[in-house]
Amino acid sequence: MATWCIRGQGIQFTWPRQSQPTIDIAELEIKIGERVLLRGPSGSGKSTLLSLLAGVHSVQAGSLSILDAELSQLSQRKRDKFRADHIGYIFQQFNLLPYLSVIQNVLLAIDFSKTRAKRLADRSISAQAESERLLTRLGIAADLWLKPAGNLSVGQQQRVAAARALIGAPELIIADEPTSALDTDARDTFLNLLNEECEQQKITLVFVTHDTTLSHHFDRIIQLADINCNSKDIANAAVESDLNDSAAYNGNKEA
Amino acid sequence: MRIVKLATASLLSRKSNAVLTLMAIAISVMLLLGVERVSQETRSGFANTISGTDLIVGARSGSVNLLLYSVFHIGNPTNNITWNTYQHWANNSQVAWSVPIALGDSVRGYPVVATEPSFFQHFRYAQQQPLQFSEGAAFQRGEAVIGAEVARQLNLSVGSDLVIAHGTGSVSFHEHDDHPMHIAGVLERTGTPVDQAIYISLRDLDIMHGGAHDDASNGHEHNHEHNHEHNHEHNHEHNHEDNHDHESSVANEYEGTHESHDAEEHHTHNHSTGSHSDHGDSAEHEHEILAGRNHSASNEIQPPIPGISAFLVGLQSKPRAIFMQRQINTYREEPLTAIMPGSTLQELWRTLSGFERALSVVSGFVLLAGLLGMLATILASLRERRREMAVLRSIGAGPGTIFTLLVSETMVLTLAGMAAGVGLLYGFIFMLAPWIQASFGVVVELSGISSAEWLRLGIVFVAGFFISLIPAWRAYRNSLSDGLSMRV
């Protein structure tokens, strides 16, 4: 039984046409079921780190494994599938396809992942029933379910996005400042609901924000600036990447 | 499949753009197919119009012109052939049968063909099909046979009376209302200009034109004017209530029995003032039929009519057609043109096919414009849909899926446009077929999609597919570089 949800060592990522790596993290470990707040000022490489965690981009050096899968060893296509099956992602805003109904938006996550569909089937719950349960749980009234998602308020849209991220019980939820567009009350409600669901289904939560008042909702706070030494020079990075290749392999075995 | 559903939902969310793009494609597809359809139907319609006739002979003129007026009843004969000349060739040993026809009059726009009853026996259309009567039989004196379309449009049947108007326009000021024709037969539908025509005997036509029209209601008795004709001392007085300008014609000089007369007339009736007709158009009629009368009222073997417009010939031996054609074309007594209908149809078609090709090229460019319009619309939409792409990627759609989504979207538009185009085509055919038939005697049927049309649809599909790769590739590149970041 694995204990680590996210395990990264010597992670490096440099955007094309940039001399400095945007991400250079020696170690990042997040346990299964842990709810982590990731804080960093803008430009600290938050978005880049999230896209690495979500498997949209692949680390150029070091190892990054999620649920024991070494992402850099997966093909682009497999990483996309991995994301569909195991990761729920919530954006800051505009999470929904405005031309689909609320419920269709939630079901979209099931459409793209057989694994999520199977998880529900194993518990003999229909996708429809589960999305209705989640929407109700997150406080979206039934009369909104068939409305086009574009008609909902921002707060409602974020909760629908949360329902979509949660459906089919993925192991990891990555939320990229999902509350920044919400007022304080809505923010607390949203966080409470999200936390409860994650707790119930043993979902790991990585929550990015620069809002300092939210700390009490989380098990642990990671300051990105503390772990990301993106001022390292390129020569060093190259040497380190060689070392980390073998470390990644070992790390995998260990986990 | 879910991608196609997503693509359709996305298109529906941009309904007005999608509908406009779809219409552009539909119209270009309709044009592309319509050109093909009309030319196919015209080709087969023309080819089916006449068969079994080896030669058509008329006065010296272009072969296409002769074919058009003698078979399609389009345009006018340039000149007449004297009855004597006709007799000369009809009695040729090579000639198995011949049927004279005289044109020039009409009934509410439907051409009147004066001929002999043997016409119904010898005339063949399509694959050697003879004419059939759906009702009645061939005409006798004072009677008429009408085509199926005439019967339907004018609501006529056997027993009805028919007043023939002077000239070929759909509107005439001068009707031969003193000489109504009794309908003896209605022909089965053929899908050829025969459906549009009215057949009467040569003799009746002659009487109508020889008669003074104010000798009210004397039925078929027109002896007096035959006498007039014989005197050659007047210019065919038609004592109508309205004004007729009688123009002398140089075209009808007959070498036959009347060497010296110059009284033979080519009449043009210029009815510029009011008329007793219920129509309201000016009518100028060349009145070839009147010319060169050489008959005598007392002569039993008089020709039924002095001049005819053309005659159809069937030969004893078909391979002799070329030989006969040359013989007739070099006839010294009277300048004649003989054509073989098949080869003249080919010639006619060659003339038209250049036109058809030009139309095809134009409709091809219209299609290109439609597809480029679609490309522009979809490319423009990509900019505002980068968020949508990021959302799709976040739930596990790869760049490949995004690519497929965009291809699907374009193809849904293309296919819907094609379907709408085919729908429009059939709508137009349905609406315009009666008009095309009435104007050209060509029946455009609501038949299924032909293989040539499928080919054109295939070209549209493939062209649409290649066009779709452009926005798809753009979206693919965007989604790779954007990842999950929401660039607006």
XYZ file of C-alpha atoms in Angstrom:
743
model
C 0.000 0.000 0.000
C 1.498 3.199 -1.204
C 1.611 6.087 1.149
C 2.646 8.757 -1.290
C 0.278 10.408 -3.637
C 2.854 12.764 -5.104
C 6.538 12.091 -4.948
C 9.000 14.274 -6.804
C 12.747 14.533 -6.677
C 15.007 16.938 -8.493
C 12.139 18.116 -10.656
C 13.236 20.475 -13.381
C 11.305 22.171 -16.082
C 12.420 24.906 -18.441
C 10.092 26.565 -20.912
C 11.369 26.767 -24.463
C 13.475 29.874 -25.200
C 14.214 30.431 -21.522
C 17.657 29.986 -20.042
C 16.535 29.470 -16.417
C 14.399 26.545 -15.346
C 11.029 27.712 -14.068
C 10.755 24.706 -11.805
C 13.691 23.311 -9.900
C 12.460 21.447 -6.877
C 14.708 19.087 -4.949
C 11.923 17.240 -3.193
C 8.133 17.313 -3.099
C 6.188 14.665 -1.240
C 2.498 14.627 -0.515
C 0.833 11.719 1.230
C -2.360 10.063 0.177
C -5.360 11.755 1.719
C -3.344 14.785 2.671
C -4.843 18.207 2.064
C -2.084 20.566 1.130
C -2.153 24.264 0.568
C 0.411 25.349 -1.991
C 1.197 28.997 -1.698
C 3.336 31.135 -3.872
C 3.414 34.583 -5.342
C 2.694 34.897 -8.997
C 5.688 34.090 -11.136
C 6.913 31.529 -8.629
C 6.125 28.721 -11.054
C 2.761 27.660 -9.606
C 1.029 27.115 -12.932
C 3.999 25.285 -14.332
C 4.166 22.978 -11.330
C 0.435 22.270 -11.636
C 0.733 21.411 -15.306
C 3.576 19.037 -14.392
C 1.455 17.443 -11.666
C -1.477 17.153 -14.071
C 0.766 15.551 -16.668
C 0.187 18.174 -19.322
C 3.882 18.826 -19.419
C 6.617 16.404 -18.539
C 9.580 17.030 -16.271
C 12.831 17.444 -18.160
C 14.987 16.182 -15.322
C 14.381 14.376 -12.083
C 11.409 12.217 -11.312
C 7.823 12.986 -10.590
C 5.488 10.156 -9.812
C 1.856 10.340 -8.934
C 0.228 7.288 -7.363
C 3.414 5.384 -8.174
C 3.223 6.220 -11.864
C 6.324 7.943 -13.153
C 4.788 10.614 -15.352
C 7.906 11.303 -17.388
C 7.918 7.697 -18.541
C 4.389 7.893 -19.831
C 3.622 9.058 -23.339
C 1.625 12.239 -23.836
C -1.448 10.168 -24.603
C -1.025 8.009 -21.497
C -0.546 11.080 -19.319
C -3.788 12.522 -20.700
C -5.552 9.295 -19.888
C -3.921 9.198 -16.466
C -5.212 12.700 -15.767
C -8.692 11.758 -16.907
C -8.711 8.698 -14.634
C -6.952 9.900 -11.506
C -6.908 13.689 -11.301
C -9.692 16.183 -10.876
C -8.741 19.683 -11.870
C -10.455 22.903 -10.862
C -9.569 26.190 -12.500
C -9.721 29.632 -11.041
C -12.703 30.407 -13.287
C -14.448 29.371 -16.528
C -14.393 25.689 -15.641
C -17.487 24.742 -17.569
C -18.414 24.420 -21.192
C -21.086 27.102 -21.389
C -23.084 25.326 -24.092
C -23.571 22.125 -22.123
C -26.048 21.817 -19.310
C -24.843 21.706 -15.709
C -25.309 17.967 -15.463
C -23.680 17.341 -18.846
C -20.658 19.264 -17.627
C -20.370 16.994 -14.608
C -20.872 13.866 -16.694
C -18.191 15.008 -19.121
C -15.533 13.752 -16.667
C -17.122 10.291 -16.811
C -17.321 10.467 -20.608
C -13.585 10.960 -20.822
C -12.636 8.239 -18.331
C -13.660 4.609 -18.394
C -11.875 4.137 -15.081
C -14.049 6.714 -13.325
C -17.133 5.174 -14.884
C -16.013 1.755 -13.711
C -15.428 2.961 -10.164
C -19.040 4.107 -10.048
C -20.228 0.905 -11.669
C -18.326 -1.127 -9.053
C -20.272 0.648 -6.387
C -23.383 0.128 -8.561
C -24.101 3.819 -8.749
C -25.131 5.329 -12.051
C -23.157 8.308 -13.294
C -26.373 10.298 -13.417
C -27.230 9.498 -9.792
C -23.723 10.285 -8.583
C -23.595 13.632 -10.376
C -26.989 14.501 -8.924
C -25.763 13.518 -5.467
C -22.623 15.641 -5.800
C -24.494 18.619 -7.163
C -27.016 18.424 -4.334
C -24.206 17.997 -1.834
C -22.463 21.082 -3.234
C -25.688 23.046 -3.042
C -26.730 23.254 -6.669
C -30.523 23.092 -6.753
C -32.130 20.538 -9.037
C -33.843 23.191 -11.149
C -30.431 24.372 -12.337
C -29.221 20.982 -13.493
C -30.584 21.177 -17.004
C -29.743 24.834 -17.503
C -26.802 25.795 -19.688
C -23.776 26.094 -17.446
C -23.118 29.595 -18.745
C -26.266 30.835 -16.970
C -24.935 30.091 -13.482
C -23.207 32.537 -11.170
C -19.463 32.264 -10.719
C -19.863 30.677 -7.289
C -22.282 28.095 -8.621
C -20.022 27.376 -11.552
C -17.114 26.707 -9.216
C -19.198 24.236 -7.241
C -20.278 22.482 -10.427
C -16.595 22.328 -11.356
C -15.890 20.753 -7.994
C -18.617 18.177 -8.616
C -17.041 17.367 -11.957
C -13.593 17.037 -10.379
C -14.965 14.756 -7.677
C -17.163 12.452 -9.709
C -15.892 8.929 -10.051
C -13.574 9.443 -7.055
C -10.220 10.361 -8.557
C -7.280 9.985 -6.165
C -6.036 13.562 -6.523
C -7.709 16.908 -6.880
C -5.715 19.874 -8.042
C -7.396 23.206 -7.484
C -5.816 26.294 -8.966
C -7.085 29.237 -6.907
C -10.683 28.101 -7.280
C -11.926 30.561 -4.669
C -10.258 33.710 -5.872
C -13.367 34.858 -7.679
C -15.641 34.140 -4.705
C -16.554 36.309 -1.736
C -15.582 35.238 1.780
C -18.789 33.366 2.634
C -18.944 31.512 -0.643
C -15.260 30.712 -0.300
C -15.671 29.117 3.115
C -18.724 27.156 2.042
C -16.908 25.952 -1.048
C -13.833 24.896 0.907
C -15.844 23.118 3.565
C -17.788 21.126 1.020
C -14.686 20.276 -0.969
C -12.837 19.229 2.166
C -15.680 17.054 3.365
C -15.945 15.223 0.089
C -12.192 14.743 -0.126
C -12.101 13.429 3.395
C -14.925 10.994 2.813
C -13.482 9.571 -0.350
C -9.845 9.739 0.811
C -8.920 12.140 -1.943
C -5.652 14.005 -1.855
C -6.105 17.725 -2.358
C -3.546 20.139 -3.674
C -4.969 23.601 -3.311
C -3.163 26.576 -4.700
C -3.888 30.029 -3.341
C -2.165 33.158 -2.220
C -4.975 33.878 0.223
C -3.390 33.638 3.701
C -6.705 33.339 5.533
C -7.431 29.840 4.274
C -4.582 28.091 6.060
C -6.733 26.589 8.790
C -8.583 24.403 6.279
C -5.474 22.396 5.411
C -3.211 19.780 6.927
C -0.041 21.318 5.604
C 1.160 24.436 3.879
C 3.896 24.393 1.286
C 5.503 27.676 0.387
C 6.548 27.258 -3.212
C 9.280 29.841 -2.862
C 10.891 27.702 -0.149
C 11.206 24.566 -2.224
C 11.636 25.980 -5.728
C 15.208 27.152 -6.248
C 14.728 28.414 -9.771
C 17.823 30.580 -9.600
C 20.192 27.670 -9.993
C 22.490 27.857 -12.945
C 22.131 25.618 -15.937
C 25.399 23.731 -15.492
C 24.328 22.567 -12.058
C 20.916 21.603 -13.292
C 22.418 19.420 -15.963
C 24.637 17.537 -13.488
C 21.771 17.119 -11.092
C 19.458 15.796 -13.763
C 21.884 12.946 -14.475
C 22.031 12.032 -10.815
C 18.305 12.234 -10.412
C 17.556 9.873 -13.236
C 18.855 6.976 -11.180
C 17.327 8.380 -8.035
C 13.958 8.444 -9.692
C 14.219 4.790 -10.507
C 15.101 3.935 -6.908
C 12.444 6.221 -5.624
C 9.904 4.394 -7.656
C 10.914 1.039 -6.232
C 10.861 2.358 -2.745
C 7.357 3.645 -3.160
C -19.126 9.434 -30.914
C -19.074 11.610 -27.804
C -16.640 13.877 -29.638
C -19.126 14.350 -32.457
C -21.830 15.104 -29.895
C -19.578 17.621 -28.225
C -18.727 19.163 -31.594
C -22.405 19.441 -32.468
C -23.245 21.010 -29.091
C -20.414 23.479 -29.546
C -21.619 24.342 -33.051
C -25.154 24.807 -31.794
C -23.874 27.264 -29.202
C -22.618 29.391 -32.083
C -25.816 28.898 -33.988
C -25.914 31.996 -36.177
C -22.345 31.546 -37.380
C -22.914 27.862 -37.929
C -26.144 28.388 -39.843
C -24.622 31.030 -42.102
C -21.627 28.843 -42.827
C -23.910 25.896 -43.447
C -26.020 27.910 -45.875
C -22.938 29.026 -47.794
C -21.935 25.404 -48.182
C -25.483 24.304 -48.964
C -25.814 26.839 -51.762
C -22.499 25.916 -53.296
C -23.333 22.215 -53.081
C -26.704 22.915 -54.661
C -25.059 24.785 -57.519
C -22.462 22.098 -57.993
C -25.082 19.366 -58.148
C -27.615 21.465 -60.005
C -25.279 22.131 -62.903
C -24.554 18.442 -63.119
C -28.200 17.482 -62.749
C -29.563 19.911 -65.292
C -26.918 19.063 -67.859
C -27.471 15.336 -67.354
C -31.211 15.657 -67.655
C -30.923 17.973 -70.622
C -28.514 15.605 -72.298
C -30.755 12.596 -71.843
C -33.864 14.661 -72.521
C -32.425 15.887 -75.793
C -31.168 12.465 -76.747
C -34.571 10.949 -76.015
C -36.484 13.496 -78.005
C -36.308 11.845 -81.355
C -35.263 8.453 -82.618
C -36.025 6.345 -85.637
C -35.936 9.360 -87.906
C -32.950 9.154 -90.230
C -33.056 12.618 -91.700
C -34.791 15.895 -91.029
C -35.018 18.170 -94.037
C -35.775 21.866 -93.969
C -34.984 24.987 -95.913
C -31.329 25.967 -96.049
C -30.269 26.939 -92.532
C -27.938 25.873 -89.754
C -28.370 22.270 -88.746
C -28.852 23.073 -85.055
C -31.468 25.643 -85.941
C -33.317 23.116 -88.095
C -33.230 20.562 -85.302
C -34.366 23.100 -82.728
C -37.409 24.289 -84.601
C -38.445 21.002 -86.155
C -38.089 18.841 -83.039
C -37.961 21.146 -80.037
C -40.250 23.818 -81.438
C -37.740 26.414 -80.356
C -37.186 29.302 -82.729
C -38.653 29.711 -86.165
C -38.040 28.118 -89.528
C -35.925 30.328 -91.725
C -37.956 29.513 -94.775
C -40.376 27.035 -96.227
C -40.039 24.089 -98.534
C -42.483 23.871 -101.389
C -44.824 20.972 -101.531
C -43.344 19.996 -104.877
C -39.896 19.674 -103.410
C -41.286 17.630 -100.582
C -43.037 15.373 -103.068
C -39.835 14.999 -105.012
C -37.990 13.622 -102.016
C -40.880 11.708 -100.576
C -41.010 9.727 -103.777
C -37.298 9.011 -103.778
C -36.658 5.286 -103.903
C -34.411 5.418 -100.846
C -37.137 6.923 -98.715
C -39.197 4.438 -96.745
C -41.458 7.022 -95.223
C -41.629 10.759 -94.843
C -43.779 13.064 -92.768
C -44.150 16.762 -93.533
C -44.552 19.277 -90.746
C -45.570 22.903 -90.894
C -45.080 25.200 -87.952
C -45.930 28.720 -87.037
C -49.142 28.773 -85.062
C -49.833 28.141 -81.442
C -52.481 27.667 -78.799
C -51.754 29.757 -75.712
C -48.039 29.338 -76.227
C -48.145 25.677 -77.136
C -46.855 25.141 -80.663
C -49.162 23.837 -83.343
C -47.616 21.271 -85.629
C -49.475 20.679 -88.869
C -48.651 17.281 -90.227
C -50.194 14.126 -91.607
C -51.790 11.382 -89.514
C -48.864 9.119 -90.464
C -46.782 11.213 -88.080
C -48.159 9.200 -85.174
C -47.109 6.053 -86.924
C -43.544 7.008 -87.774
C -42.461 9.333 -85.033
C -40.315 7.601 -82.417
C -38.732 8.900 -79.249
C -36.326 7.575 -76.594
C -35.573 3.918 -77.442
C -37.665 3.642 -80.599
C -40.856 4.116 -78.637
C -43.852 5.014 -80.776
C -46.419 7.599 -79.738
C -49.417 6.179 -77.919
C -52.840 7.655 -77.529
C -54.082 7.836 -73.982
C -57.432 8.865 -75.369
C -58.966 9.033 -78.834
C -57.119 8.577 -82.093
C -55.283 10.455 -84.828
C -56.877 13.568 -86.255
C -59.075 13.821 -89.348
C -59.798 17.057 -91.114
C -60.926 19.694 -88.688
C -59.571 17.785 -85.744
C -56.520 18.052 -83.509
C -54.381 15.750 -81.393
C -52.810 17.261 -78.288
C -49.801 16.323 -76.189
C -50.207 15.175 -72.597
C -48.929 18.407 -71.092
C -51.210 20.533 -73.261
C -54.165 18.420 -72.180
C -53.246 18.800 -68.530
C -52.361 22.481 -68.555
C -55.253 23.657 -70.690
C -57.583 21.101 -69.181
C -58.622 19.714 -72.541
C -59.807 16.279 -73.486
C -61.255 14.497 -76.457
C -64.278 16.396 -77.679
C -63.111 19.846 -76.538
C -62.762 22.674 -78.989
C -59.538 24.469 -79.573
C -58.952 27.881 -81.090
C -55.602 28.202 -82.748
C -53.795 31.499 -82.602
C -51.660 32.998 -85.211
C -47.925 33.025 -84.472
C -45.867 31.269 -81.891
C -45.898 33.624 -78.922
C -47.764 32.678 -75.810
C -49.782 35.778 -76.403
C -51.494 36.454 -79.647
C -53.704 39.138 -81.032
C -54.981 37.096 -83.798
C -56.857 33.904 -83.291
C -58.255 31.679 -85.931
C -61.454 31.625 -83.995
C -63.530 31.161 -87.071
C -61.923 27.798 -87.436
C -62.082 25.977 -84.108
C -60.516 22.546 -83.987
C -62.152 19.548 -82.457
C -59.880 17.444 -80.292
C -59.738 13.871 -81.564
C -56.955 12.434 -79.462
C -54.659 12.965 -76.489
C -51.171 11.483 -76.555
C -49.526 9.607 -73.699
C -46.850 11.502 -71.866
C -43.449 11.112 -73.500
C -41.249 13.566 -71.639
C -40.362 15.196 -74.936
C -41.553 18.345 -76.715
C -44.364 16.211 -78.161
C -46.118 16.665 -74.799
C -46.203 20.378 -75.416
C -47.478 20.285 -78.970
C -50.793 20.309 -80.782
C -51.081 18.331 -83.991
C -53.461 19.238 -86.770
C -53.668 18.388 -90.425
C -51.791 20.378 -93.025
C -54.980 21.126 -94.821
C -56.555 22.742 -91.777
C -53.547 24.934 -91.266
C -53.702 26.046 -94.832
C -57.388 26.813 -94.609
C -56.875 28.818 -91.482
C -54.285 30.959 -93.127
C -55.899 31.200 -96.471
C -59.245 32.216 -95.041
C -60.558 35.680 -94.627
C -61.334 35.833 -90.986
C -64.374 37.960 -91.164
C -66.423 35.504 -93.182
C -67.968 34.600 -89.904
C -68.738 31.079 -88.816
C -68.725 29.316 -92.091
C -66.973 26.396 -90.605
C -64.661 24.770 -93.058
C -65.835 26.366 -96.180
C -63.283 28.688 -97.527
C -63.661 28.358 -101.188
C -63.865 31.998 -101.865
C -60.449 32.737 -100.728
C -58.936 29.984 -102.717
C -60.207 31.864 -105.626
C -58.627 34.965 -104.343
C -55.349 33.275 -104.100
C -55.554 32.168 -107.593
C -56.045 35.565 -108.947
C -52.744 36.740 -107.583
C -53.879 40.218 -107.658
C -54.114 41.142 -104.048
C -52.009 40.918 -100.999
C -53.974 38.375 -99.069
C -56.504 40.585 -97.589
C -57.177 39.625 -94.091
C -59.989 41.835 -93.187
C -59.480 41.903 -89.510
C -60.854 44.599 -87.356
C -57.386 45.647 -86.380
C -54.483 46.786 -88.443
C -52.183 44.402 -90.199
C -49.034 45.469 -91.835
C -48.379 43.146 -94.636
C -44.789 43.061 -95.429
C -43.620 41.683 -98.619
C -41.068 38.980 -98.294
C -38.169 38.119 -100.453
C -37.846 34.773 -98.876
C -40.648 32.952 -100.517
C -40.165 32.818 -104.151
C -41.193 29.653 -105.713
C -39.819 28.249 -108.835
C -42.607 25.740 -109.174
C -45.763 26.621 -110.959
C -45.747 30.324 -110.306
C -42.652 31.609 -111.931
C -43.734 35.131 -112.350
C -45.935 36.017 -109.461
C -44.699 38.347 -106.864
C -47.958 38.595 -105.104
C -47.087 35.754 -102.798
C -46.776 37.175 -99.426
C -44.889 36.841 -96.310
C -47.196 38.400 -93.834
C -46.290 40.153 -90.746
C -49.229 41.225 -88.733
C -48.323 44.116 -86.584
C -51.142 44.457 -84.204
C -50.300 47.630 -82.476
C -53.745 48.565 -81.446
C -56.441 46.826 -79.526
C -57.490 43.335 -80.348
C -60.103 40.761 -79.865
C -57.643 38.468 -78.199
C -57.656 38.154 -74.447
C -53.892 38.496 -74.316
C -51.924 41.679 -74.359
C -48.632 41.332 -76.112
C -47.471 42.402 -79.476
C -47.081 39.654 -81.953
C -45.039 39.580 -85.022
C -45.527 36.499 -86.992
C -43.715 35.276 -89.889
C -46.225 33.632 -91.924
C -44.353 31.197 -94.025
C -47.183 28.843 -94.457
C -49.086 31.162 -96.631
C -46.444 31.476 -99.195
C -46.446 29.862 -102.545
C -49.871 28.447 -102.755
C -50.252 26.719 -105.967
C -53.299 24.677 -105.370
C -56.546 24.917 -107.121
C -59.887 24.599 -105.444
C -61.093 22.399 -108.197
C -58.064 20.172 -108.465
C -58.473 16.847 -106.656
C -54.743 16.134 -106.356
C -53.959 19.574 -105.069
C -51.341 19.687 -102.305
C -52.847 20.082 -98.860
C -50.639 23.082 -98.249
C -48.324 24.997 -100.528
C -45.310 25.024 -98.263
C -44.069 23.097 -95.246
C -41.461 23.888 -92.614
C -39.618 20.605 -92.643
C -40.085 16.925 -93.184
C -38.937 13.841 -91.356
C -37.503 11.008 -93.386
C -37.069 7.339 -92.686
C -34.791 5.543 -95.112
C -34.904 2.051 -96.548
C -31.319 1.581 -95.510
C -29.925 3.580 -92.628
C -26.297 3.492 -93.762
C -27.438 5.447 -96.824
C -28.271 8.424 -94.612
C -24.998 10.243 -95.279
C -25.375 9.732 -98.989
C -28.952 10.946 -98.937
C -27.997 13.878 -96.766
C -25.475 15.008 -99.338
C -27.935 14.504 -102.160
C -30.549 16.608 -100.463
C -28.060 19.279 -99.458
C -26.979 19.677 -103.066
C -30.491 19.658 -104.519
C -30.509 22.291 -107.239
C -34.188 23.099 -107.419
C -34.415 24.520 -103.927
C -31.815 25.167 -101.230
C -32.318 22.522 -98.535
C -30.604 21.341 -95.402
C -30.776 17.732 -94.319
C -29.576 16.663 -90.905
C -29.156 13.381 -89.115
C -30.844 14.047 -85.778
C -28.359 11.995 -83.759
C -25.281 13.762 -84.982
C -26.898 17.187 -84.785
C -27.929 16.435 -81.216
C -24.276 15.664 -80.583
C -23.343 18.947 -82.178
C -25.914 20.781 -80.114
C -24.598 19.071 -77.040
C -21.031 20.006 -77.846
C -22.150 23.620 -78.022
C -23.853 23.323 -74.673
C -21.128 21.347 -72.956
C -18.718 24.275 -73.107
C -21.327 26.264 -71.303
C -21.853 23.444 -68.858
C -18.141 23.235 -68.171
C -18.002 26.958 -67.528
C -20.883 26.632 -65.075
C -19.161 23.718 -63.357
C -16.004 25.740 -62.952
C -17.967 28.660 -61.535
C -19.828 26.431 -59.102
C -16.512 24.859 -58.139
C -15.254 28.285 -57.179
C -18.458 29.009 -55.302
C -17.810 25.827 -53.342
C -14.261 26.948 -52.649
C -15.592 30.291 -51.407
C -18.066 28.460 -49.165
C -15.351 26.252 -47.718
C -13.023 29.198 -47.161
C -15.874 30.994 -45.401
C -16.248 27.995 -43.121
C -12.499 27.952 -42.518
C -12.500 31.644 -41.609
C -15.442 31.202 -39.225
C -13.892 28.263 -37.435
C -10.444 29.810 -37.210
C -11.961 32.973 -35.758
C -13.889 30.930 -33.211
C -10.712 29.181 -32.056
C -9.396 32.357 -30.518
C -12.358 32.686 -28.189
C -12.396 28.986 -27.428
C -8.961 28.538 -25.906
C -10.574 28.366 -22.465
C -12.866 25.620 -23.685
C -9.837 23.738 -24.942
C -8.085 24.136 -21.578
C -11.174 22.790 -19.791
C -11.292 19.806 -22.104
C -7.622 19.144 -21.543
C -8.076 19.336 -17.779
C -10.591 16.528 -17.845
C -8.273 14.361 -19.847
C -8.661 15.336 -23.474
C -5.345 15.104 -25.236
C -4.263 17.352 -28.078
C -5.292 14.508 -30.360
C -8.813 14.678 -28.969
C -8.869 18.437 -29.530
C -7.742 17.800 -33.112
C -10.499 15.252 -33.608
C -13.017 17.627 -32.073
C -12.170 20.363 -34.552
C -12.201 17.974 -37.508
C -15.582 16.682 -36.320
C -16.936 20.182 -36.010
C -15.912 21.094 -39.536
C -17.180 17.812 -40.904
C -20.522 18.151 -39.100
C -20.872 21.549 -40.769
C -19.804 20.192 -44.135
C -22.139 17.199 -43.979
C -25.062 19.288 -42.781
C -24.290 21.764 -45.558
C -24.210 18.952 -48.095
C -27.509 17.577 -46.849
C -29.082 21.029 -46.954
C -27.637 21.555 -50.426
C -29.176 18.323 -51.686
C -32.438 19.378 -50.061
C -32.291 22.752 -51.773
C -31.512 21.069 -55.065
C -34.562 18.845 -54.843
C -36.665 21.777 -53.712
C -35.603 23.786 -56.727
C -36.064 20.889 -59.117
C -39.511 20.329 -57.690
C -40.374 23.990 -58.171
C -38.658 24.575 -61.501
C -39.270 21.281 -63.296
C -42.633 22.372 -64.738
C -41.078 25.589 -65.993
C -38.115 23.789 -67.551
C -40.463 21.351 -69.209
C -42.692 24.097 -70.513
C -39.773 26.154 -71.803
C -37.506 23.486 -73.206
C -39.591 20.348 -73.320
C -36.977 18.716 -71.120
C -38.298 16.733 -68.205
C -36.118 17.029 -65.116
C -37.119 14.190 -62.899
C -36.916 13.999 -59.131
C -34.681 10.984 -59.443
C -32.154 9.738 -56.914
C -28.605 10.997 -56.690
C -26.636 9.809 -59.683
C -23.119 8.439 -59.504
C -21.740 11.626 -61.042
C -23.482 13.566 -58.303
C -22.161 11.240 -55.624
C -18.732 11.901 -57.065
C -19.253 15.634 -56.690
C -20.553 15.155 -53.153
C -17.481 13.043 -52.503
C -15.293 15.883 -53.713
C -17.062 18.288 -51.349
C -16.595 15.839 -48.479
C -12.893 15.376 -49.165
C -12.392 19.114 -49.683
C -14.218 19.744 -46.393
C -12.006 17.221 -44.679
C -8.807 18.832 -45.911
C -10.111 22.261 -44.926
C -10.929 20.884 -41.463
C -7.311 19.898 -40.906
C -6.282 23.555 -40.814
C -8.249 24.692 -37.726
C -7.681 21.271 -36.176
C -3.933 21.631 -36.536
C -4.087 25.172 -35.180
C -6.091 24.001 -32.156
C -3.718 21.097 -31.665
C -0.728 23.429 -31.568
C -2.551 25.816 -29.235
C -3.532 23.097 -26.819
C 0.024 21.802 -26.721
C 1.460 25.197 -25.904
C -1.361 26.404 -23.678
C -1.758 23.228 -21.685
C -4.006 24.070 -18.780
C -3.318 27.753 -18.791
C -6.293 29.796 -19.780
C -5.182 32.279 -22.334
C -7.925 34.445 -23.586
